[in-house]
């Protein structure tokens, strides 16, 4: 009997402690972050996480979300592995995550969203741009201008430049590398342009000389070649293309907006690509770069940093609009944001399929390792190619 | 016709790189029974050698030499630090050791240098073309083919005309007998690793010059193809490795160039199916090793 009383007392004490813990837990907002520290997603997740963390720290320094609710991060490495992604998301939910920020690609985000669907925990990708990723459920959000927005703006620019025929180079190995060129082709044809041909490659393909030879032999020659290839495939492709003496204009997606591509020298001179933003003097983006550099000593040299920061702002605005941390309320509030304030650019979720409508920048790489601003435009939602 | 000849040039160029990597794998395997999957990271390290030399202002040719030297140094370091202690272990243990070394090196590259690819900017003239009649051929593939041929000629000379070369061929036949005859096995094995590193370094230089960047995963995929080439040629057979490398390169380029659009997404499957068909017909490989290591 004595033992039973002691056991009851211990259980009571434990329950009290748990209740106290729960009370404490409610005074913070727990965000789970999938961040690949190795593998093919590391080049995108690592800067995105650095920007996100920086702005979360700034928010916490001011008292937390909207000055009142500190953010606690749970960060787990996915090693760019889908199975690992699923596992870490489940662990983060078990640890109380109320919002999940997923890796910078559609495939791991879709996998994560399958796990978060049960409780409707809002899930936002670091920088996945394939519009298909939000089709998993109403709790899934993009953060960067989607591929179809980028492709529509780029097609409009190419057509305005007098280019009338395109050769598409795409890979079926990812939604990004396949979808971008296809959306471009669709938008370009709608404007009166023609797709002369298509070449398929594999991710990490060792050699692009066969594709280049095929393009070189095409008759008539295309006015422009469009690819959404990323590193290291794009450097290999452009080196092979220029090495074979093909001087046709080349255009691509936002993934070309990196110091590595710009560092390739004369072979990338004149390559045009889309981007999520451009740090023009006096802009909020330029101010972010200065603050980040002053705090960390690192100069943000790509848009993943600032987009990570914008995700922190999106969460803050959604929680403020919801007036609650309830996952369904935050999801609903996020989906209704119109002209939300961003550092890279403002964003609108209202009326979209939760891939935010944001301005798309067109930039041109210069042979000296720099890039120059070409134009900034918003895609017309009415004419966007649909996934 | 012009396109076909151009694709043949492409195939020889790619096949040459595969052949060099396959030969590096075969040299080590023939002596110590190690399928060295860390060979890809040796190649990657050579690429980073080129990058760092350029970053410190070295002229391009010196940077390429640094890359080759870095790969040799890495191969020797791996032999001494990781594989010498495992010598005599069974093939599976050695294979797992090489996978572990490969993973450790990849993580070190990612965290010590960069997870992102880093650019290699070589002189514009190296990316130019030259004309042969109606043909326009790239400078880089041409240099690649000549460097590959020179590397094979040099290796053949070393293996056939030098004492250490003869010792290596003897070690491939029977390492224990070589030791009984008083030859220092450690030196022979280290030389095999150095030669393997040299080939990986030359492959790295050609690869980085043609692709324009280096990343932690750079060596993994070509070495995977090179492994397929060694199996196709006959595991442990040096001539087979070269033949297998050119065969895989030829199959890849021709499949990329001439498969109809409907079959294009199945290109890799088509190439591997052709390799399997060849192995069904010749299970020991196209040019089997004399000791008969079955694929």
mmCIF file of C-alpha atoms in Angstrom, chain A residues 41 44-45 48 101-110 123-134 140-150 174-176 228 230 254 304 307-308 311 349 354-356 358:
data_model
loop_
_atom_site.group_PDB
_atom_site.id
_atom_site.type_symbol
_atom_site.label_atom_id
_atom_site.label_comp_id
_atom_site.label_asym_id
_atom_site.label_seq_id
_atom_site.Cartn_x
_atom_site.Cartn_y
_atom_site.Cartn_z
ATOM 1 C CA UNK A 41 21.015 19.752 -51.772
ATOM 2 C CA UNK A 44 21.128 25.283 -51.595
ATOM 3 C CA UNK A 45 20.004 24.259 -48.097
ATOM 4 C CA UNK A 48 19.054 29.132 -47.163
ATOM 5 C CA UNK A 101 10.789 24.326 -43.288
ATOM 6 C CA UNK A 102 11.795 21.690 -45.827
ATOM 7 C CA UNK A 103 14.745 21.279 -48.184
ATOM 8 C CA UNK A 104 15.227 23.413 -51.271
ATOM 9 C CA UNK A 105 13.765 20.976 -53.774
ATOM 10 C CA UNK A 106 10.357 19.592 -54.661
ATOM 11 C CA UNK A 107 11.076 15.902 -54.071
ATOM 12 C CA UNK A 108 12.122 16.042 -50.374
ATOM 13 C CA UNK A 109 9.412 18.651 -49.736
ATOM 14 C CA UNK A 110 6.742 16.367 -51.172
ATOM 15 C CA UNK A 123 5.294 23.016 -44.495
ATOM 16 C CA UNK A 124 7.304 25.461 -46.583
ATOM 17 C CA UNK A 125 10.195 24.633 -48.897
ATOM 18 C CA UNK A 126 13.463 26.556 -48.607
ATOM 19 C CA UNK A 127 13.570 27.191 -52.344
ATOM 20 C CA UNK A 128 11.815 24.393 -54.250
ATOM 21 C CA UNK A 129 10.287 25.988 -57.330
ATOM 22 C CA UNK A 130 8.421 23.153 -59.052
ATOM 23 C CA UNK A 131 4.727 24.137 -58.866
ATOM 24 C CA UNK A 132 3.730 20.495 -58.386
ATOM 25 C CA UNK A 133 5.048 20.483 -54.834
ATOM 26 C CA UNK A 134 2.029 22.270 -53.369
ATOM 27 C CA UNK A 140 2.260 22.997 -48.330
ATOM 28 C CA UNK A 141 3.782 26.300 -49.444
ATOM 29 C CA UNK A 142 6.467 27.449 -51.821
ATOM 30 C CA UNK A 143 8.584 30.492 -50.996
ATOM 31 C CA UNK A 144 10.429 31.311 -54.206
ATOM 32 C CA UNK A 145 8.936 32.369 -57.571
ATOM 33 C CA UNK A 146 7.809 29.102 -59.174
ATOM 34 C CA UNK A 147 9.348 27.641 -62.328
ATOM 35 C CA UNK A 148 6.294 28.486 -64.414
ATOM 36 C CA UNK A 149 6.491 32.145 -63.292
ATOM 37 C CA UNK A 150 10.204 32.292 -64.095
ATOM 38 C CA UNK A 174 14.002 16.107 -61.279
ATOM 39 C CA UNK A 175 10.833 18.185 -61.410
ATOM 40 C CA UNK A 176 12.951 21.348 -61.662
ATOM 41 C CA UNK A 228 17.224 24.558 -66.216
ATOM 42 C CA UNK A 230 22.196 23.131 -62.383
ATOM 43 C CA UNK A 254 17.433 30.903 -61.298
ATOM 44 C CA UNK A 304 19.085 31.411 -51.095
ATOM 45 C CA UNK A 307 14.954 33.857 -49.401
ATOM 46 C CA UNK A 308 15.706 31.983 -46.163
ATOM 47 C CA UNK A 311 10.695 32.606 -44.914
ATOM 48 C CA UNK A 349 -0.295 33.701 -51.592
ATOM 49 C CA UNK A 354 0.334 28.480 -52.554
ATOM 50 C CA UNK A 355 3.352 29.007 -54.800
ATOM 51 C CA UNK A 356 3.749 32.722 -53.998
ATOM 52 C CA UNK A 358 6.617 37.259 -56.616
#
